[in-house]
Amino acid sequence: MMMIRRGLVAWVPRVVVLLIVLCCTASVLYMLACTPKGDDDQLAFPRANSPTGNEGDQVILQEREEQHHNYINSLKKQIAQLKGELQERSDQLKGLQEHYSDSLGAGLDQGHAEKTQADLLQFLRSQIDRAEVHAGVKLPTEYAAVPFESFNLQKVYQLEMGLTRHPEERPARKDKRDELAEAVETGLEALNGPGSDTHRRVYAAPDFLEGIYRTEKDKGTLYELTFKGDRKHEFKRIVLFRPFGPVMKVKSENLNMANTLINVIVPLAKRANKFRQFMQNFREMGIQQDGRIHLTVVYFGKDQMNEVKGILQNTSKSANFKNFTLIQLNEEFSRGKGLDVGARVWKGSNVVLFFCDVDIYFTAEFLNTCRLNTQPGKKVFYPVLFSQYNPGIIYRHHDSIPPLEQQLVIKKETGFWRDFGFGMTCQYRSDFINIGGFDLDIKGWGGEDVHLYRKYLHSNLIVVRTPVRGLFHLWHEKQCVDELTSEQYKMCMQSKAMNEASHGQLGMLVFRHEIEAHLGKQKPNAGGKKT
């Protein structure tokens, strides 16, 4: 709109100058036409058979006067025509100014300005209503949820380069599909709008060839859309821009988490050594630093049961910690069954449930993040944890593997955001019960967490999905047993492959024989140079 207004302002001086030039030109032409030409020579030498003397002069003067009269009449007609065209242009310009002054609110009409401001505010509030601010939106798949980015004053933690991104894909996220579809529809409307040629064909979606877009987060999104032209080798390009509105305050609230208890539920079978390591982390972060925590262990079978019980009792005595529950199930391990039993056995008031595995390391900071991103009847939290690569590969060229706390650094060489996992989650017990809990027909590894995640997506609860810097999956060798279904086994093997090392580190292992051969060739040459 500002560009249109500037164009009108620039056009007015040009029209005025044109009027002045035309008027000056007409005056000059008129003066030239009325000024007698130098005919002395012609009068001194009369033509043959022409009158002579005074009569001849009078005849010549009459002819000249008639010629001048006709020429002046012609100039007057041209000037009148030019004035008519200028008046028409002036009327057109005035009409355009009035039209755009009304549409842009360029006048001094305060009521119109207030109406424009009210319309803008209404539009921005409608944008908030369309977003998942006040209520969740039912989503079709586990990949359709829009993840949040997390950040602090130093760094941003994002999922842009997550392992589940593909070189090409159909947009699974509804917001991305809707955005691009709306851009194409707007482009078609521009091609088929009132300003287009009525004799041309009507453009449709199959005429769209390709588009590019980029987003500047503080300004808006630019789209360049290419459509088929009217002839071969001809194209139509539509450039669109979606401006962002100003940041708006939605609400301000005080959050008191002093009495918000977290019940950490861990399903377990055997793996007593891993449980001992887990309890060291739980004691430091959960008991000593946080203090508002309960532990529920659901143990399957009898093997190593006494050892696990002893670890719990020792922690209870040494840390004066009584907020734990141990449940034993004499049946085959099922992660979903263990978490479901642990959630339902709770008899206290509504509590935040943190579904956790024995190979997880968390910080006290994460426990607060868990509380802040859950709200009964409104929000469930699905953090994306940082998964550790195999330390034996990462630190193979070091003298020794450093202590665990020094390994937990968020870098591309040490691990990756586990954006394909949905097992670690925080939600209130009431939401878990109301959603129907886990599908207990799923046995063995994987599947039950995705099923629960989808149920939350299909509900009206807001699903908060974001990478967190205080939640780590510790590396362990993964076993994919033959009892798994074909789909479960495939998922298990994919997880196993991604869990070992980065692409660069795995490449060094694949080509280690070539590297060793190259180093072997270099050693004799190096020795020769020294001598």
Coordinates of C-alpha atoms in Angstrom, one line a residue:
M1 CA 0.0 0.0 0.0
M2 CA 2.8 2.4 0.8
M3 CA 4.3 1.7 -2.6
I4 CA 1.0 2.6 -4.3
R5 CA 0.8 5.9 -2.3
R6 CA 4.3 6.8 -3.2
G7 CA 3.6 6.1 -6.9
L8 CA 0.6 8.5 -6.8
V9 CA 2.7 11.2 -5.1
A10 CA 5.4 10.8 -7.8
W11 CA 2.9 10.9 -10.6
V12 CA 1.3 14.3 -9.7
P13 CA 4.4 16.5 -10.4
R14 CA 5.0 14.7 -13.7
V15 CA 1.4 15.6 -14.9
V16 CA 1.8 19.2 -13.9
V17 CA 5.1 19.5 -15.7
L18 CA 3.6 17.9 -18.8
L19 CA 0.8 20.5 -18.7
I20 CA 3.2 23.3 -18.6
V21 CA 5.4 22.0 -21.4
L22 CA 2.3 21.5 -23.7
C23 CA 1.0 25.0 -23.0
C24 CA 4.5 26.5 -23.7
T25 CA 4.7 24.4 -26.9
A26 CA 1.3 25.6 -28.1
S27 CA 2.2 29.3 -27.4
V28 CA 5.5 29.0 -29.4
L29 CA 3.7 27.4 -32.3
Y30 CA 1.1 30.1 -32.2
M31 CA 3.7 32.9 -32.3
L32 CA 5.6 31.2 -35.1
A33 CA 2.4 30.9 -37.1
C34 CA 1.4 34.6 -36.6
T35 CA 4.8 36.1 -37.4
P36 CA 5.2 37.2 -41.1
K37 CA 7.9 35.3 -42.9
G38 CA 10.7 37.1 -44.9
D39 CA 9.0 37.3 -48.4
D40 CA 10.9 40.3 -49.7
D41 CA 12.6 38.3 -52.4
Q42 CA 9.4 36.7 -53.5
L43 CA 7.6 40.1 -53.6
A44 CA 10.6 41.6 -55.7
F45 CA 10.3 38.8 -58.3
P46 CA 6.6 38.3 -59.1
R47 CA 5.6 35.0 -60.8
A48 CA 4.8 34.7 -64.4
N49 CA 1.2 35.6 -65.4
S50 CA 0.7 37.1 -61.9
P51 CA -0.7 40.5 -61.1
T52 CA 1.8 43.3 -60.7
G53 CA 1.9 46.4 -58.6
N54 CA -0.5 47.1 -55.8
E55 CA -3.1 44.6 -57.1
G56 CA -0.5 41.8 -57.0
D57 CA 0.6 42.7 -53.5
Q58 CA -3.0 42.6 -52.3
V59 CA -3.6 39.2 -53.8
I60 CA -0.5 37.8 -52.2
L61 CA -1.4 39.3 -48.9
Q62 CA -4.9 37.8 -49.0
E63 CA -3.5 34.3 -49.9
R64 CA -1.0 34.6 -47.0
E65 CA -3.6 35.8 -44.6
E66 CA -5.9 32.9 -45.6
Q67 CA -3.1 30.4 -45.1
H68 CA -2.3 31.8 -41.6
H69 CA -5.9 31.8 -40.7
N70 CA -6.2 28.1 -41.6
Y71 CA -3.0 27.3 -39.7
I72 CA -4.2 29.1 -36.6
N73 CA -7.5 27.3 -36.6
S74 CA -5.6 24.0 -36.9
L75 CA -3.4 24.9 -33.9
K76 CA -6.4 25.9 -31.9
K77 CA -8.0 22.5 -32.6
Q78 CA -4.8 20.7 -31.5
I79 CA -4.6 22.8 -28.3
A80 CA -8.2 22.1 -27.5
Q81 CA -7.6 18.4 -28.0
L82 CA -4.6 18.5 -25.8
K83 CA -6.5 20.3 -23.1
G84 CA -9.2 17.7 -23.2
E85 CA -6.7 14.8 -22.9
L86 CA -5.0 16.6 -19.9
Q87 CA -8.4 17.2 -18.3
E88 CA -9.2 13.5 -18.7
R89 CA -5.9 12.5 -17.2
S90 CA -6.4 14.9 -14.3
D91 CA -9.9 13.4 -13.6
Q92 CA -8.4 9.9 -13.7
L93 CA -5.6 10.9 -11.3
K94 CA -8.1 12.5 -9.0
G95 CA -10.3 9.4 -9.0
L96 CA -7.3 7.2 -8.2
Q97 CA -6.2 9.5 -5.3
E98 CA -9.7 9.4 -3.8
H99 CA -10.0 5.7 -4.2
Y100 CA -6.7 4.9 -2.5
S101 CA -7.1 7.5 0.1
D102 CA -10.3 5.8 1.1
S103 CA -8.9 2.3 1.0
L104 CA -5.6 3.2 2.7
G105 CA -7.1 5.5 5.3
A106 CA -4.7 8.3 4.1
G107 CA -7.2 11.1 4.9
L108 CA -7.9 12.7 8.2
D109 CA -11.0 10.5 8.9
Q110 CA -10.3 9.4 12.5
G111 CA -13.2 7.0 12.5
H112 CA -11.9 5.2 9.5
A113 CA -8.4 4.9 11.1
E114 CA -10.0 3.5 14.2
K115 CA -11.9 1.0 12.2
T116 CA -8.8 -0.1 10.4
Q117 CA -7.0 -0.6 13.7
A118 CA -9.9 -2.6 15.1
D119 CA -10.0 -4.8 12.0
L120 CA -6.2 -5.5 12.4
L121 CA -6.7 -6.4 16.0
Q122 CA -9.5 -8.7 15.2
F123 CA -7.4 -10.4 12.5
L124 CA -4.5 -10.9 14.9
R125 CA -6.8 -12.3 17.6
S126 CA -8.2 -14.7 15.0
Q127 CA -4.7 -15.9 14.3
I128 CA -4.3 -16.7 18.0
D129 CA -7.5 -18.6 17.9
R130 CA -6.3 -20.6 15.0
A131 CA -3.1 -21.6 16.8
E132 CA -2.8 -24.1 19.6
V133 CA -2.7 -21.5 22.3
H134 CA -5.8 -22.0 24.3
A135 CA -6.8 -25.6 23.2
G136 CA -5.2 -28.5 21.4
V137 CA -6.0 -29.6 17.8
K138 CA -6.8 -33.1 16.8
L139 CA -3.9 -34.4 14.7
P140 CA -3.6 -37.5 12.4
T141 CA -0.2 -38.9 13.1
E142 CA 2.7 -38.7 15.6
Y143 CA 4.7 -36.6 13.2
A144 CA 2.0 -34.0 12.7
A145 CA 2.6 -32.2 16.0
V146 CA 4.4 -28.9 15.7
P147 CA 7.5 -29.1 17.9
F148 CA 8.7 -26.2 20.0
E149 CA 12.3 -25.0 19.9
S150 CA 14.0 -24.6 23.3
F151 CA 16.7 -22.1 24.1
N152 CA 18.6 -20.2 26.8
L153 CA 20.7 -17.0 26.7
Q154 CA 23.6 -18.9 25.0
K155 CA 22.1 -21.5 22.7
V156 CA 19.1 -22.7 20.8
Y157 CA 18.2 -26.4 20.8
Q158 CA 16.3 -27.3 17.7
L159 CA 15.1 -30.3 15.7
E160 CA 15.8 -28.9 12.2
M161 CA 18.4 -31.6 11.5
G162 CA 16.7 -34.5 13.4
L163 CA 17.3 -38.1 12.2
T164 CA 13.7 -38.6 11.0
R165 CA 14.0 -35.8 8.4
H166 CA 14.1 -37.1 4.8
P167 CA 15.6 -35.6 1.6
E168 CA 12.0 -35.4 0.3
E169 CA 8.7 -36.0 1.9
R170 CA 5.0 -35.1 1.9
P171 CA 4.4 -32.5 4.6
A172 CA 3.1 -34.5 7.5
R173 CA 2.5 -31.4 9.6
K174 CA -0.9 -29.8 8.9
D175 CA 0.3 -26.3 9.4
K176 CA 2.9 -26.7 6.6
R177 CA 0.4 -28.3 4.2
D178 CA -2.2 -25.6 4.8
E179 CA 0.4 -22.8 4.4
L180 CA 1.6 -24.0 1.0
A181 CA -1.9 -24.9 -0.3
E182 CA -3.1 -21.4 0.7
A183 CA -0.1 -19.8 -1.2
V184 CA -0.9 -21.7 -4.4
E185 CA -4.6 -20.8 -4.1
T186 CA -3.8 -17.1 -3.7
G187 CA -1.5 -17.3 -6.7
L188 CA -4.4 -18.8 -8.8
E189 CA -6.8 -16.1 -7.6
A190 CA -4.3 -13.5 -8.7
L191 CA -4.0 -15.1 -12.2
N192 CA -7.7 -15.4 -12.6
G193 CA -8.7 -12.1 -10.9
P194 CA -10.6 -9.1 -12.3
G195 CA -7.4 -7.6 -13.7
S196 CA -6.6 -10.5 -15.9
D197 CA -7.4 -10.9 -19.6
T198 CA -11.0 -12.2 -20.0
H199 CA -10.0 -14.0 -23.2
R200 CA -7.3 -16.1 -21.5
R201 CA -7.8 -19.6 -20.2
V202 CA -8.6 -20.1 -16.5
Y203 CA -5.6 -21.2 -14.5
A204 CA -6.0 -24.2 -12.2
A205 CA -3.9 -26.2 -9.8
P206 CA -2.3 -28.5 -12.5
D207 CA -0.8 -25.3 -14.0
F208 CA 1.4 -24.8 -11.0
L209 CA 4.9 -25.9 -11.7
E210 CA 7.1 -25.1 -8.7
G211 CA 7.6 -22.7 -5.9
I212 CA 10.3 -21.5 -3.5
Y213 CA 9.8 -19.8 -0.2
R214 CA 11.8 -18.5 2.8
T215 CA 10.9 -17.1 6.1
E216 CA 12.4 -14.3 8.0
K217 CA 11.0 -14.9 11.5
D218 CA 10.7 -11.2 12.4
K219 CA 9.2 -10.1 9.0
G220 CA 7.2 -12.8 7.2
T221 CA 7.4 -15.4 4.5
L222 CA 8.2 -14.8 0.8
Y223 CA 6.8 -17.1 -1.9
E224 CA 7.7 -17.2 -5.6
L225 CA 5.3 -19.4 -7.5
T226 CA 5.8 -20.4 -11.1
F227 CA 2.8 -21.4 -13.3
K228 CA 2.5 -22.5 -17.0
G229 CA 2.3 -19.7 -19.5
D230 CA 0.0 -19.3 -22.5
R231 CA 2.5 -20.7 -24.9
K232 CA 5.4 -23.1 -24.8
H233 CA 8.5 -21.7 -23.0
E234 CA 6.3 -19.0 -21.4
F235 CA 5.7 -18.9 -17.7
K236 CA 3.7 -16.9 -15.1
R237 CA 5.4 -15.9 -11.9
I238 CA 3.4 -14.7 -8.9
V239 CA 5.3 -13.3 -5.9
L240 CA 3.5 -13.3 -2.6
F241 CA 4.4 -12.2 0.9
R242 CA 2.8 -13.2 4.2
P243 CA 3.6 -10.5 6.7
F244 CA 3.8 -11.3 10.4
G245 CA 1.9 -9.3 12.9
P246 CA 3.4 -7.8 16.0
V247 CA 4.0 -9.8 19.2
M248 CA 0.9 -9.9 21.3
K249 CA 0.6 -10.6 25.0
V250 CA -1.8 -13.5 25.5
K251 CA -1.7 -13.9 29.2
S252 CA 0.5 -13.5 32.3
E253 CA 0.4 -16.0 35.1
N254 CA 2.3 -16.9 38.3
L255 CA 3.3 -20.6 38.6
N256 CA 4.0 -22.1 42.0
M257 CA 5.5 -25.6 41.7
A258 CA 6.6 -25.9 45.4
N259 CA 4.0 -28.6 46.1
T260 CA 3.9 -30.3 42.7
L261 CA 5.0 -33.9 43.1
I262 CA 6.4 -36.0 40.3
N263 CA 5.9 -39.8 40.3
V264 CA 8.8 -41.3 38.3
I265 CA 7.6 -44.7 37.0
V266 CA 10.3 -47.2 35.8
P267 CA 9.4 -50.6 34.4
L268 CA 12.3 -53.1 34.9
A269 CA 13.4 -56.7 34.3
K270 CA 16.8 -57.8 35.4
R271 CA 19.5 -55.2 34.6
A272 CA 20.4 -54.6 38.2
N273 CA 23.7 -52.9 37.3
K274 CA 21.9 -50.4 35.1
F275 CA 19.4 -49.8 38.0
R276 CA 22.2 -49.1 40.4
Q277 CA 23.6 -46.4 38.0
F278 CA 20.0 -45.0 37.6
M279 CA 19.6 -44.7 41.4
Q280 CA 22.8 -42.8 41.7
N281 CA 21.4 -40.2 39.3
F282 CA 18.0 -40.3 41.0
R283 CA 19.5 -39.8 44.4
E284 CA 21.6 -36.8 43.4
M285 CA 19.1 -35.0 41.1
G286 CA 15.7 -36.2 42.4
I287 CA 16.2 -36.6 46.2
Q288 CA 19.0 -34.2 47.1
Q289 CA 18.5 -31.3 44.6
D290 CA 14.7 -31.5 43.8
G291 CA 13.1 -33.3 46.8
R292 CA 9.5 -33.3 45.4
I293 CA 9.6 -36.7 43.9
H294 CA 8.3 -40.3 44.2
L295 CA 9.7 -43.4 42.6
T296 CA 7.6 -46.4 41.4
V297 CA 9.5 -49.4 40.2
V298 CA 7.5 -52.1 38.4
Y299 CA 9.6 -55.3 38.3
F300 CA 8.9 -58.2 36.0
G301 CA 10.0 -61.7 37.2
K302 CA 12.1 -62.9 40.1
D303 CA 15.6 -63.0 38.6
Q304 CA 17.7 -60.2 40.3
M305 CA 14.7 -59.1 42.2
N306 CA 16.4 -59.2 45.6
E307 CA 19.4 -57.2 44.2
V308 CA 17.0 -54.5 43.0
K309 CA 15.2 -54.5 46.3
G310 CA 18.5 -54.1 48.1
I311 CA 19.5 -51.1 46.0
L312 CA 16.2 -49.4 46.9
Q313 CA 16.6 -50.1 50.6
N314 CA 20.2 -48.8 50.7
T315 CA 19.1 -45.6 49.0
S316 CA 16.2 -45.3 51.4
K317 CA 18.5 -45.6 54.5
S318 CA 21.4 -43.5 53.2
A319 CA 19.3 -40.6 51.9
N320 CA 16.4 -40.9 54.3
F321 CA 14.0 -41.4 51.4
K322 CA 10.7 -43.2 51.9
N323 CA 8.8 -42.0 48.8
F324 CA 9.1 -45.2 46.7
T325 CA 6.9 -48.1 45.7
L326 CA 8.1 -51.5 44.4
I327 CA 5.7 -53.6 42.5
Q328 CA 6.5 -57.2 41.4
L329 CA 4.7 -58.8 38.4
N330 CA 5.4 -62.5 37.8
E331 CA 5.0 -62.3 34.0
E332 CA 6.8 -61.5 30.8
F333 CA 8.2 -58.0 30.5
S334 CA 5.9 -55.4 28.9
R335 CA 6.9 -51.8 29.1
G336 CA 3.4 -50.6 28.5
K337 CA 2.0 -52.9 31.2
G338 CA 4.6 -51.8 33.7
L339 CA 3.9 -48.1 33.2
D340 CA 0.1 -48.6 33.2
V341 CA 0.2 -50.6 36.4
G342 CA 2.5 -48.0 38.0
A343 CA 0.2 -45.2 37.1
R344 CA -3.0 -46.9 38.3
V345 CA -1.6 -48.1 41.6
W346 CA -1.2 -44.5 42.8
K347 CA -3.8 -43.7 45.5
G348 CA -2.9 -40.1 46.4
S349 CA -4.1 -36.9 44.8
N350 CA -3.6 -36.0 41.2
V351 CA 0.2 -36.2 40.4
V352 CA 2.5 -35.6 37.5
L353 CA 3.7 -38.9 36.0
F354 CA 7.1 -39.2 34.4
F355 CA 7.4 -42.3 32.4
C356 CA 11.1 -43.2 32.5
D357 CA 13.5 -46.0 31.5
V358 CA 16.4 -47.3 33.5
D359 CA 18.9 -46.1 30.9
I360 CA 17.8 -42.5 31.3
Y361 CA 19.8 -39.7 33.0
F362 CA 17.9 -36.5 34.0
T363 CA 18.8 -33.3 35.8
A364 CA 17.0 -31.4 38.5
E365 CA 16.4 -28.7 35.9
F366 CA 14.5 -31.2 33.7
L367 CA 12.2 -32.1 36.6
N368 CA 11.1 -28.4 36.7
T369 CA 10.7 -28.4 32.9
C370 CA 8.4 -31.5 33.3
R371 CA 6.2 -29.6 35.8
L372 CA 6.1 -26.4 33.8
N373 CA 4.9 -28.1 30.6
T374 CA 2.1 -30.2 32.1
Q375 CA -1.3 -29.0 33.2
P376 CA -4.3 -31.3 34.0
G377 CA -6.9 -31.3 31.4
K378 CA -4.9 -29.1 29.1
K379 CA -1.2 -30.0 28.5
V380 CA 1.0 -33.1 28.2
F381 CA 4.7 -33.0 27.7
Y382 CA 6.7 -35.1 25.2
P383 CA 10.3 -34.0 25.6
V384 CA 12.9 -35.0 22.9
L385 CA 15.9 -36.3 24.8
F386 CA 19.5 -36.3 23.7
S387 CA 20.7 -39.8 22.8
Q388 CA 24.3 -40.7 23.6
Y389 CA 26.5 -42.5 21.0
N390 CA 28.6 -45.5 21.9
P391 CA 31.4 -44.1 24.2
G392 CA 33.7 -47.0 23.0
I393 CA 33.6 -45.5 19.5
I394 CA 33.5 -41.8 20.4
Y395 CA 36.5 -42.0 22.7
R396 CA 38.4 -44.9 21.1
H397 CA 41.4 -42.6 20.4
H398 CA 41.5 -41.3 24.0
D399 CA 43.5 -43.0 26.8
S400 CA 40.3 -43.7 28.7
I401 CA 36.6 -43.0 28.6
P402 CA 35.8 -39.9 30.7
P403 CA 33.3 -40.0 33.6
L404 CA 29.6 -40.1 32.7
E405 CA 28.9 -36.5 33.7
Q406 CA 31.7 -35.3 31.3
Q407 CA 30.2 -37.4 28.4
L408 CA 26.8 -35.7 28.6
V409 CA 27.6 -32.8 26.2
I410 CA 25.2 -31.8 23.5
K411 CA 27.3 -31.9 20.4
K412 CA 26.9 -33.7 17.0
E413 CA 30.0 -35.8 17.8
T414 CA 28.5 -37.2 21.1
G415 CA 24.9 -37.9 20.2
F416 CA 21.7 -36.8 18.5
W417 CA 18.2 -35.6 19.3
R418 CA 16.0 -38.7 19.6
D419 CA 13.1 -37.2 17.7
F420 CA 11.7 -40.6 16.7
G421 CA 11.1 -41.6 20.3
F422 CA 8.0 -41.0 22.3
G423 CA 8.6 -43.1 25.4
M424 CA 9.7 -40.5 27.9
T425 CA 6.8 -38.3 28.8
C426 CA 5.2 -36.2 31.5
Q427 CA 1.5 -36.0 32.1
Y428 CA -1.0 -35.7 34.9
R429 CA -2.4 -39.0 36.1
S430 CA -6.0 -37.8 35.5
D431 CA -5.2 -37.2 31.8
F432 CA -3.5 -40.6 31.5
I433 CA -6.6 -42.4 33.0
N434 CA -9.1 -40.3 30.9
I435 CA -7.2 -41.0 27.7
G436 CA -7.4 -44.8 28.3
G437 CA -3.8 -45.6 29.3
F438 CA -1.6 -47.9 27.3
D439 CA -2.7 -50.6 24.8
L440 CA -1.9 -53.7 26.9
D441 CA -2.2 -56.0 23.8
I442 CA 1.2 -54.7 22.7
K443 CA 4.0 -57.0 23.9
G444 CA 7.7 -56.6 24.0
W445 CA 9.7 -53.6 22.7
G446 CA 8.2 -50.5 21.1
G447 CA 4.8 -49.5 19.8
E448 CA 3.0 -48.8 23.0
D449 CA 4.5 -45.3 23.5
V450 CA 3.6 -44.3 19.9
H451 CA 0.0 -45.6 20.4
L452 CA -0.4 -43.4 23.6
Y453 CA 1.1 -40.4 21.9
R454 CA -1.4 -40.7 19.0
K455 CA -4.3 -40.8 21.4
Y456 CA -3.1 -37.5 22.9
L457 CA -2.8 -36.0 19.4
H458 CA -6.3 -37.1 18.6
S459 CA -7.6 -35.4 21.8
N460 CA -8.1 -31.7 22.6
L461 CA -5.1 -31.6 24.9
I462 CA -2.1 -29.5 23.9
V463 CA 1.0 -31.7 23.2
V464 CA 4.2 -29.9 24.0
R465 CA 7.1 -31.4 22.0
T466 CA 10.5 -29.9 22.4
P467 CA 14.2 -30.9 22.8
V468 CA 15.4 -30.5 26.4
R469 CA 19.0 -30.2 27.5
G470 CA 18.6 -32.0 30.8
L471 CA 17.4 -35.4 29.6
F472 CA 19.8 -38.0 28.2
H473 CA 19.5 -41.5 26.9
L474 CA 22.6 -43.4 27.9
W475 CA 24.1 -45.7 25.4
H476 CA 23.7 -49.5 25.8
E477 CA 23.9 -52.3 23.4
K478 CA 20.5 -53.0 22.0
Q479 CA 19.2 -56.5 21.5
C480 CA 16.4 -57.2 19.0
V481 CA 15.0 -60.6 19.8
D482 CA 13.3 -62.9 17.4
E483 CA 10.0 -62.9 19.3
L484 CA 9.2 -59.4 18.0
T485 CA 6.8 -58.8 15.1
S486 CA 8.3 -57.9 11.7
E487 CA 7.3 -54.2 12.3
Q488 CA 8.7 -54.1 15.8
Y489 CA 11.9 -55.8 14.7
K490 CA 12.4 -53.3 11.9
M491 CA 11.9 -50.4 14.4
C492 CA 14.3 -52.0 16.8
M493 CA 17.1 -52.5 14.2
Q494 CA 16.7 -48.9 12.9
S495 CA 17.1 -47.7 16.5
K496 CA 20.1 -49.9 16.9
A497 CA 21.8 -48.6 13.8
M498 CA 21.2 -44.9 14.7
N499 CA 22.5 -45.5 18.3
E500 CA 26.1 -46.3 17.7
A501 CA 27.9 -43.2 16.3
S502 CA 27.6 -40.3 13.9
H503 CA 27.9 -40.8 10.1
G504 CA 31.4 -39.5 10.1
Q505 CA 32.5 -41.8 12.9
L506 CA 30.8 -44.8 11.3
G507 CA 32.5 -44.0 8.1
M508 CA 35.9 -44.1 9.8
L509 CA 35.1 -47.6 11.0
V510 CA 33.9 -48.8 7.6
F511 CA 37.1 -47.5 5.9
R512 CA 39.4 -48.3 8.7
H513 CA 41.4 -50.8 6.6
E514 CA 42.0 -48.3 3.9
I515 CA 43.1 -45.7 6.5
E516 CA 45.4 -48.2 8.2
A517 CA 46.9 -49.1 4.8
H518 CA 47.5 -45.5 4.0
L519 CA 49.1 -44.8 7.4
G520 CA 51.3 -47.9 6.9
K521 CA 52.6 -46.5 3.5
Q522 CA 53.3 -43.1 5.1
K523 CA 55.5 -44.4 7.9
P524 CA 58.5 -45.6 5.7
N525 CA 58.4 -42.4 3.7
A526 CA 58.4 -40.4 7.0
G527 CA 61.4 -42.3 8.2
G528 CA 63.3 -41.8 4.9
K529 CA 62.8 -38.0 5.2
K530 CA 64.2 -37.9 8.7
T531 CA 67.4 -39.7 7.6

